């Protein structure tokens, strides 16, 4: 998914106007594709889009996910995460050998922002999908317990995350939202690399 870069990742309009305009064009193009896909989804599935929903559920998923990870609560993580992310958390929990941790959300530093909102209809498969990327800017800390059970408080850190959340529709049944993973802003370098990979896959497919 394309995420418009911000701050230092955004090319300067004065020193790199070409790159800046290219990213703006890409964003507009992506938004048009997303609107088209949403219209198809709405028309074919008759499901309500509820485009406001991701902004509402993402903060709770974010908090519950990291709390469960710190607690080593795999049962909760199975309900909150997609398979790939769950596998990653399982490995990280196993690697720390059941060491106790405490994750704390001190506060949200800005309101959650939906930077991508998609809907997909897979014709012929009776399966559909909603996906959204929500920017969460927070102050959070991760603390550890020592061998004697004493809490060693972690330093609160300012963190910007792009949480990818999804929900699936199968045979007319709708799943709850879950966390697919996280992603990053689309830098110009990343965009060029992804285009090269896409061109390579297309070239290979026609060989």
Short mmCIF file of C-alpha atoms in Angstrom, two decimals:
data_model
loop_
_atom_site.label_atom_id
_atom_site.label_comp_id
_atom_site.label_asym_id
_atom_site.label_seq_id
_atom_site.Cartn_x
_atom_site.Cartn_y
_atom_site.Cartn_z
CA UNK A 1 0.00 0.00 0.00
CA UNK A 2 1.10 3.54 -0.74
CA UNK A 3 1.55 5.81 2.28
CA UNK A 4 2.40 9.43 1.53
CA UNK A 5 5.71 10.25 3.27
CA UNK A 6 5.94 13.04 5.81
CA UNK A 7 8.69 15.12 7.38
CA UNK A 8 12.22 14.19 6.32
CA UNK A 9 10.92 11.38 4.09
CA UNK A 10 8.96 13.83 1.91
CA UNK A 11 11.09 15.19 -0.98
CA UNK A 12 11.45 18.98 -0.92
CA UNK A 13 9.24 20.90 -3.33
CA UNK A 14 12.20 23.20 -4.02
CA UNK A 15 15.20 20.86 -4.29
CA UNK A 16 13.38 17.74 -5.58
CA UNK A 17 10.14 18.98 -7.17
CA UNK A 18 10.01 16.07 -9.63
CA UNK A 19 10.03 13.44 -6.90
CA UNK A 20 7.49 15.39 -4.84
CA UNK A 21 5.08 15.71 -7.76
CA UNK A 22 5.53 12.03 -8.65
CA UNK A 23 4.48 11.02 -5.14
CA UNK A 24 1.46 13.34 -5.26
CA UNK A 25 0.39 11.80 -8.58
CA UNK A 26 0.80 8.31 -7.16
CA UNK A 27 -1.34 9.21 -4.14
CA UNK A 28 -4.13 10.62 -6.31
CA UNK A 29 -4.00 7.58 -8.58
CA UNK A 30 -4.15 5.21 -5.61
CA UNK A 31 -7.10 7.07 -4.09
CA UNK A 32 -9.02 6.75 -7.36
CA UNK A 33 -8.29 3.00 -7.48
CA UNK A 34 -9.44 2.67 -3.87
CA UNK A 35 -12.69 4.51 -4.57
CA UNK A 36 -13.34 2.27 -7.58
CA UNK A 37 -12.67 -0.89 -5.54
CA UNK A 38 -14.95 0.34 -2.75
CA UNK A 39 -17.75 0.96 -5.24
CA UNK A 40 -17.33 -2.57 -6.65
CA UNK A 41 -17.25 -4.03 -3.13
CA UNK A 42 -20.40 -2.16 -2.10
CA UNK A 43 -22.28 -3.07 -5.28
CA UNK A 44 -21.37 -6.77 -5.36
CA UNK A 45 -21.46 -7.65 -1.67
CA UNK A 46 -24.21 -5.27 -0.48
CA UNK A 47 -22.12 -4.89 2.69
CA UNK A 48 -21.87 -1.53 4.42
CA UNK A 49 -18.38 -0.02 4.15
CA UNK A 50 -18.42 1.80 7.50
CA UNK A 51 -15.34 3.76 6.49
CA UNK A 52 -15.15 5.38 9.95
CA UNK A 53 -14.70 2.03 11.70
CA UNK A 54 -10.90 1.52 11.33
CA UNK A 55 -10.14 4.77 13.13
CA UNK A 56 -12.33 3.63 16.02
CA UNK A 57 -11.06 0.06 16.42
CA UNK A 58 -7.34 0.46 15.63
CA UNK A 59 -6.29 2.08 18.96
CA UNK A 60 -7.95 -0.74 20.95
CA UNK A 61 -6.35 -3.42 18.77
CA UNK A 62 -2.97 -1.69 19.11
CA UNK A 63 -3.20 -1.55 22.91
CA UNK A 64 -4.59 -5.08 23.34
CA UNK A 65 -1.99 -6.57 20.98
CA UNK A 66 1.07 -5.12 22.71
CA UNK A 67 -0.35 -5.84 26.17
CA UNK A 68 -0.90 -9.49 25.19
CA UNK A 69 2.61 -9.69 23.70
CA UNK A 70 4.19 -8.34 26.90
CA UNK A 71 2.11 -10.81 28.96
CA UNK A 72 3.05 -13.69 26.63
CA UNK A 73 -0.69 -14.28 26.12
CA UNK A 74 -0.78 -16.33 22.91
CA UNK A 75 -4.50 -17.10 23.23
CA UNK A 76 -5.33 -13.39 23.01
CA UNK A 77 -2.80 -12.84 20.22
CA UNK A 78 -4.51 -15.55 18.14
CA UNK A 79 -7.71 -13.50 18.27
CA UNK A 80 -6.00 -10.17 17.61
CA UNK A 81 -3.43 -10.97 14.90
CA UNK A 82 -3.14 -12.44 11.42
CA UNK A 83 -1.13 -15.65 10.93
CA UNK A 84 2.13 -13.98 9.86
CA UNK A 85 2.19 -11.53 12.75
CA UNK A 86 1.15 -14.23 15.22
CA UNK A 87 4.06 -16.40 14.07
CA UNK A 88 6.46 -13.49 14.63
CA UNK A 89 5.12 -12.88 18.14
CA UNK A 90 5.33 -16.61 18.98
CA UNK A 91 9.03 -16.68 18.06
CA UNK A 92 9.79 -13.51 20.03
CA UNK A 93 7.96 -14.80 23.12
CA UNK A 94 9.79 -18.14 22.89
CA UNK A 95 13.14 -16.36 22.49
CA UNK A 96 12.72 -14.46 25.75
CA UNK A 97 12.06 -17.76 27.59
CA UNK A 98 8.91 -16.66 29.36
CA UNK A 99 10.57 -13.55 30.80
CA UNK A 100 7.87 -11.26 32.16
CA UNK A 101 7.39 -7.84 30.60
CA UNK A 102 5.00 -4.92 30.96
CA UNK A 103 3.95 -2.72 28.05
CA UNK A 104 2.33 0.61 28.85
CA UNK A 105 0.61 3.17 26.66
CA UNK A 106 1.23 6.49 28.40
CA UNK A 107 -0.82 8.56 25.97
CA UNK A 108 -1.69 9.16 22.34
CA UNK A 109 0.26 12.17 21.09
CA UNK A 110 -2.16 12.82 18.24
CA UNK A 111 -5.46 11.47 17.00
CA UNK A 112 -5.30 8.19 15.06
CA UNK A 113 -5.35 8.89 11.32
CA UNK A 114 -6.53 6.56 8.56
CA UNK A 115 -3.96 6.86 5.75
CA UNK A 116 -5.30 4.02 3.60
CA UNK A 117 -8.80 2.54 3.38
CA UNK A 118 -9.45 -0.33 0.98
CA UNK A 119 -12.11 -2.87 0.06
CA UNK A 120 -11.58 -5.86 -2.23
CA UNK A 121 -14.05 -8.19 -3.90
CA UNK A 122 -12.60 -11.47 -5.21
CA UNK A 123 -14.94 -12.50 -7.98
CA UNK A 124 -15.71 -16.21 -8.09
CA UNK A 125 -14.31 -16.96 -4.62
CA UNK A 126 -17.20 -15.73 -2.47
CA UNK A 127 -14.63 -13.97 -0.34
CA UNK A 128 -14.06 -10.28 0.28
CA UNK A 129 -11.72 -8.18 2.37
CA UNK A 130 -11.49 -4.78 4.04
CA UNK A 131 -8.10 -3.34 4.85
CA UNK A 132 -7.04 -0.08 6.46
CA UNK A 133 -3.79 1.48 7.60
CA UNK A 134 -4.02 3.67 10.67
CA UNK A 135 -1.26 5.99 11.85
CA UNK A 136 -0.81 5.81 15.63
CA UNK A 137 1.48 8.36 17.28
CA UNK A 138 2.00 7.49 20.93
CA UNK A 139 4.19 7.64 24.00
CA UNK A 140 4.80 4.07 25.19
CA UNK A 141 7.22 2.04 27.27
CA UNK A 142 8.28 -1.60 27.62
CA UNK A 143 9.50 -2.68 31.06
CA UNK A 144 11.05 -5.96 32.21
CA UNK A 145 11.05 -7.91 35.45
CA UNK A 146 14.35 -9.12 36.86
CA UNK A 147 14.99 -12.57 38.35
CA UNK A 148 13.69 -11.40 41.72
CA UNK A 149 10.44 -10.17 40.19
CA UNK A 150 11.32 -6.50 40.48
CA UNK A 151 10.00 -4.28 37.70
CA UNK A 152 12.75 -2.46 35.79
CA UNK A 153 10.87 0.42 34.26
CA UNK A 154 11.54 1.18 30.61
CA UNK A 155 11.99 4.71 29.37
CA UNK A 156 8.86 6.13 27.68
CA UNK A 157 9.47 6.57 23.96
CA UNK A 158 7.67 8.50 21.26
CA UNK A 159 6.64 6.03 18.56
CA UNK A 160 4.92 6.47 15.19
CA UNK A 161 3.38 3.27 13.82
CA UNK A 162 1.33 2.44 10.76
CA UNK A 163 -0.98 -0.35 11.87
CA UNK A 164 -2.42 -2.53 9.09
CA UNK A 165 -5.79 -3.96 10.09
CA UNK A 166 -8.09 -6.26 8.14
CA UNK A 167 -11.42 -8.01 8.26
CA UNK A 168 -12.67 -10.78 5.97
CA UNK A 169 -16.04 -11.72 4.55
CA UNK A 170 -16.73 -15.35 3.61
CA UNK A 171 -20.06 -16.79 2.53
CA UNK A 172 -21.73 -13.63 3.81
CA UNK A 173 -20.14 -13.89 7.26
CA UNK A 174 -18.03 -11.00 8.54
CA UNK A 175 -14.96 -11.49 10.74
CA UNK A 176 -13.84 -9.04 13.45
CA UNK A 177 -11.04 -6.61 12.64
CA UNK A 178 -7.57 -8.01 13.36
CA UNK A 179 -3.99 -6.75 13.04
CA UNK A 180 -2.26 -7.93 9.87
CA UNK A 181 1.00 -6.19 10.75
CA UNK A 182 2.72 -2.84 10.47
CA UNK A 183 4.20 -0.95 7.54
CA UNK A 184 6.19 2.20 6.79
CA UNK A 185 5.85 5.38 4.78
CA UNK A 186 6.55 5.06 1.06
CA UNK A 187 9.89 6.74 0.46
CA UNK A 188 10.98 7.46 -3.10
CA UNK A 189 13.66 4.78 -2.85
CA UNK A 190 11.15 2.21 -1.64
CA UNK A 191 8.74 3.15 -4.43
CA UNK A 192 11.47 2.68 -7.07
CA UNK A 193 12.49 -0.69 -5.59
CA UNK A 194 8.88 -1.93 -5.51
CA UNK A 195 8.39 -0.86 -9.14
CA UNK A 196 11.51 -2.77 -10.17
CA UNK A 197 10.24 -5.90 -8.43
CA UNK A 198 6.82 -5.48 -10.06
CA UNK A 199 8.40 -5.10 -13.51
CA UNK A 200 10.57 -8.17 -12.89
CA UNK A 201 7.52 -10.26 -11.91
CA UNK A 202 5.62 -9.08 -15.00
CA UNK A 203 8.57 -9.86 -17.25
CA UNK A 204 8.94 -13.33 -15.71
CA UNK A 205 5.21 -14.04 -16.12
CA UNK A 206 5.39 -13.40 -19.88
CA UNK A 207 8.53 -15.48 -20.50
#
